PDB file of C-alpha atoms and ligand atoms in Angstrom:
ATOM      1  CA  MET A   1       0.994  -4.310  20.727  1.00 82.00           C
ATOM      2  CA  LYS A   2       0.926  -6.880  17.978  1.00 93.00           C
ATOM      3  CA  ALA A   3       3.100  -6.617  15.821  1.00 94.00           C
ATOM      4  CA  VAL A   4       3.892  -8.269  11.325  1.00 96.00           C
ATOM      5  CA  ASN A   5       6.568  -7.859   8.945  1.00 98.00           C
ATOM      6  CA  ILE A   6       5.803  -5.721   5.835  1.00 98.00           C
ATOM      7  CA  THR A   7       7.581  -7.292   2.779  1.00 98.00           C
ATOM      8  CA  PHE A   8       8.123  -4.178   0.170  1.00 98.00           C
ATOM      9  CA  LYS A   9       8.857  -5.443  -3.472  1.00 98.00           C
ATOM     10  CA  PHE A  10       9.381  -2.785  -5.676  1.00 97.00           C
ATOM     11  CA  GLN A  11       7.872  -3.189  -9.472  1.00 95.00           C
ATOM     12  CA  ASP A  12      11.304  -0.724 -10.972  1.00 92.00           C
ATOM     13  CA  GLY A  13      13.884  -3.694  -9.919  1.00 91.00           C
ATOM     14  CA  GLN A  14      15.097  -1.775  -6.094  1.00 95.00           C
ATOM     15  CA  PRO A  15      15.646  -4.673  -3.811  1.00 98.00           C
ATOM     16  CA  ALA A  16      12.645  -5.644  -1.071  1.00 98.00           C
ATOM     17  CA  GLN A  17      13.534  -4.448   1.823  1.00 98.00           C
ATOM     18  CA  THR A  18      10.480  -5.718   5.377  1.00 98.00           C
ATOM     19  CA  HIS A  19       9.787  -3.958   7.990  1.00 98.00           C
ATOM     20  CA  VAL A  20       8.115  -3.622  11.666  1.00 97.00           C
ATOM     21  CA  ALA A  21       4.726  -2.414  11.901  1.00 97.00           C
ATOM     22  CA  ALA A  22       2.573  -2.117  15.318  1.00 96.00           C
ATOM     23  CA  GLU A  23      -0.951  -2.841  14.799  1.00 95.00           C
ATOM     24  CA  GLY A  24      -2.649   0.301  13.327  1.00 96.00           C
ATOM     25  CA  GLU A  25      -0.355   0.961  10.829  1.00 97.00           C
ATOM     26  CA  SER A  26      -1.211   1.754   7.325  1.00 98.00           C
ATOM     27  CA  VAL A  27       0.971   0.290   4.090  1.00 98.00           C
ATOM     28  CA  LEU A  28       1.954   3.570   3.471  1.00 98.00           C
ATOM     29  CA  ASP A  29       2.631   4.337   7.041  1.00 98.00           C
ATOM     30  CA  VAL A  30       5.186   1.793   7.509  1.00 98.00           C
ATOM     31  CA  ALA A  31       6.535   2.941   3.496  1.00 98.00           C
ATOM     32  CA  LEU A  32       7.728   6.890   4.631  1.00 97.00           C
ATOM     33  CA  ASN A  33       8.926   5.924   7.950  1.00 98.00           C
ATOM     34  CA  ASN A  34      11.654   3.440   6.300  1.00 98.00           C
ATOM     35  CA  ASP A  35      11.775   6.435   3.534  1.00 97.00           C
ATOM     36  CA  ILE A  36      10.100   4.369   1.152  1.00 97.00           C
ATOM     37  CA  GLN A  37       8.574   6.279  -2.517  1.00 95.00           C
ATOM     38  CA  LEU A  38       4.733   6.058  -2.665  1.00 97.00           C
ATOM     39  CA  GLN A  39       3.000   9.032  -2.825  1.00 96.00           C
ATOM     40  CA  HIS A  40       0.308   9.865  -0.634  1.00 96.00           C
ATOM     41  CA  ASN A  41      -1.047  12.752  -2.487  1.00 95.00           C
ATOM     42  CA  CYS A  42      -4.081  13.323   0.027  1.00 97.00           C
ATOM     43  CA  GLY A  43      -2.142  12.715   2.443  1.00 97.00           C
ATOM     44  CA  GLY A  44      -3.494   8.924   2.917  1.00 98.00           C
ATOM     45  CA  VAL A  45      -7.635  10.008   4.028  1.00 98.00           C
ATOM     46  CA  CYS A  46      -8.393   7.856   0.675  1.00 98.00           C
ATOM     47  CA  GLY A  47      -8.896  11.133  -1.822  1.00 97.00           C
ATOM     48  CA  CYS A  48      -7.017   9.905  -4.617  1.00 97.00           C
ATOM     49  CA  SER A  49      -5.509   6.822  -6.042  1.00 97.00           C
ATOM     50  CA  THR A  50      -1.642   7.667  -5.479  1.00 96.00           C
ATOM     51  CA  CYS A  51      -1.604   5.379  -3.127  1.00 97.00           C
ATOM     52  CA  HIS A  52      -2.149   2.978  -5.072  1.00 98.00           C
ATOM     53  CA  VAL A  53      -0.564  -0.860  -4.054  1.00 98.00           C
ATOM     54  CA  TYR A  54      -0.831  -3.910  -4.863  1.00 98.00           C
ATOM     55  CA  ILE A  55      -1.012  -6.301  -1.397  1.00 98.00           C
ATOM     56  CA  VAL A  56       0.910 -10.164  -2.716  1.00 98.00           C
ATOM     57  CA  ALA A  57       0.075 -12.057   0.895  1.00 98.00           C
ATOM     58  CA  GLY A  58      -1.637 -10.876   3.693  1.00 97.00           C
ATOM     59  CA  GLU A  59      -4.524  -9.319   2.844  1.00 96.00           C
ATOM     60  CA  GLN A  60      -6.928 -11.766   5.518  1.00 95.00           C
ATOM     61  CA  ASP A  61      -4.515  -8.692   7.364  1.00 92.00           C
ATOM     62  CA  LEU A  62      -6.082  -5.806   6.276  1.00 97.00           C
ATOM     63  CA  PRO A  63      -8.975  -4.476   6.465  1.00 97.00           C
ATOM     64  CA  GLU A  64     -12.419  -4.594   4.044  1.00 97.00           C
ATOM     65  CA  ILE A  65     -12.173  -2.259   0.603  1.00 97.00           C
ATOM     66  CA  SER A  66     -14.652  -0.136   1.244  1.00 98.00           C
ATOM     67  CA  ASP A  67     -16.579   1.578  -1.988  1.00 98.00           C
ATOM     68  CA  ALA A  68     -14.686   4.906  -1.537  1.00 98.00           C
ATOM     69  CA  GLU A  69     -11.551   3.004  -1.611  1.00 98.00           C
ATOM     70  CA  GLU A  70     -12.988   0.803  -4.789  1.00 98.00           C
ATOM     71  CA  ASP A  71     -13.469   3.890  -6.677  1.00 98.00           C
ATOM     72  CA  PHE A  72     -10.687   4.357  -6.269  1.00 98.00           C
ATOM     73  CA  ILE A  73      -8.202   1.869  -7.533  1.00 98.00           C
ATOM     74  CA  ASP A  74     -11.501   1.798 -11.072  1.00 97.00           C
ATOM     75  CA  ARG A  75      -8.467   5.691 -10.763  1.00 96.00           C
ATOM     76  CA  ALA A  76      -5.278   4.581 -10.616  1.00 96.00           C
ATOM     77  CA  GLU A  77      -2.841   3.083 -13.078  1.00 94.00           C
ATOM     78  CA  ASN A  78      -3.449  -0.895 -13.737  1.00 96.00           C
ATOM     79  CA  PRO A  79      -5.287  -2.125 -11.103  1.00 97.00           C
ATOM     80  CA  ARG A  80      -5.158  -5.612 -10.367  1.00 97.00           C
ATOM     81  CA  ILE A  81      -7.917  -7.500  -8.658  1.00 97.00           C
ATOM     82  CA  ASN A  82      -5.409  -6.950  -5.576  1.00 98.00           C
ATOM     83  CA  SER A  83      -5.408  -4.212  -6.298  1.00 98.00           C
ATOM     84  CA  ARG A  84      -5.123  -1.897  -3.085  1.00 98.00           C
ATOM     85  CA  LEU A  85      -4.516   1.721  -1.467  1.00 98.00           C
ATOM     86  CA  GLY A  86      -1.565   1.730   0.779  1.00 98.00           C
ATOM     87  CA  CYS A  87      -2.877   4.196   3.109  1.00 98.00           C
ATOM     88  CA  GLN A  88      -5.922   1.751   3.630  1.00 98.00           C
ATOM     89  CA  CYS A  89      -4.653  -0.869   4.248  1.00 98.00           C
ATOM     90  CA  VAL A  90      -3.938  -0.871   8.217  1.00 98.00           C
ATOM     91  CA  VAL A  91      -2.331  -4.227   9.626  1.00 97.00           C
ATOM     92  CA  GLN A  92      -4.178  -5.754  12.436  1.00 94.00           C
ATOM     93  CA  GLY A  93      -0.975  -7.246  13.576  1.00 90.00           C
ATOM     94  CA  ASN A  94      -2.414 -10.673  12.635  1.00 93.00           C
ATOM     95  CA  ALA A  95       0.240 -11.555   9.663  1.00 95.00           C
ATOM     96  CA  ASP A  96       2.693 -10.883   7.975  1.00 97.00           C
ATOM     97  CA  VAL A  97       2.107  -9.187   3.981  1.00 98.00           C
ATOM     98  CA  VAL A  98       3.596  -8.920   1.189  1.00 98.00           C
ATOM     99  CA  VAL A  99       3.411  -5.144  -1.513  1.00 98.00           C
ATOM    100  CA  LEU A 100       4.488  -4.856  -4.575  1.00 98.00           C
ATOM    101  CA  ILE A 101       4.813  -0.875  -4.776  1.00 98.00           C
ATOM    102  CA  PRO A 102       4.396   0.674  -8.300  1.00 97.00           C
ATOM    103  CA  PRO A 103       6.678   2.836  -9.888  1.00 94.00           C
ATOM    104  CA  GLN A 104       6.122   6.632  -9.004  1.00 92.00           C
ATOM    105  CA  HIS A 105       6.398   9.029 -11.570  1.00 77.00           C
ATOM    106  CA  PHE A 106       5.191  11.585  -8.789  1.00 63.00           C
ATOM    107  CA  LEU A 107       2.227  13.057 -11.594  1.00 56.00           C
ATOM    108  CA  GLY A 108      -1.267  12.678 -11.676  1.00 49.00           C
ATOM    109  CA  HIS A 109      -3.432  12.853  -9.011  1.00 47.00           C
TER     110      HIS A 109
HETATM  111  S1  FES B 201      -2.488   8.268   0.389  1.00 53.35           S
HETATM  112 FE1  FES B 201      -4.441   9.325  -1.274  1.00 53.35          FE
HETATM  113  S2  FES B 201      -5.608   7.431  -1.312  1.00 53.35           S
HETATM  114 FE2  FES B 201      -3.825   6.926  -0.162  1.00 53.35          FE
END
């Protein structure tokens, strides 16, 4: 199984962390497995916008964005051109990924 590194950066100023992600794991999976707070109100099925992240590098290793994902990103706080939903960012194991995590408020949908 291929593996890559995911580096998590944080808008709230916490130090960055780098963790190994196996092919088939999502950014959300790797965050939760390493006690990184990332909301996931729908449980990771592309049914909310709470796992919103910004992809700083490595987007070429991630699946194409779906229409459903785009719709939910439109409802996220401060969406940008590099916005994705962490649960939909399943690594393929070819390129390291750098993710910026927005502040987590633990409310909203
Ligand atoms: S956890 Fe709901 S869309 Fe990712």
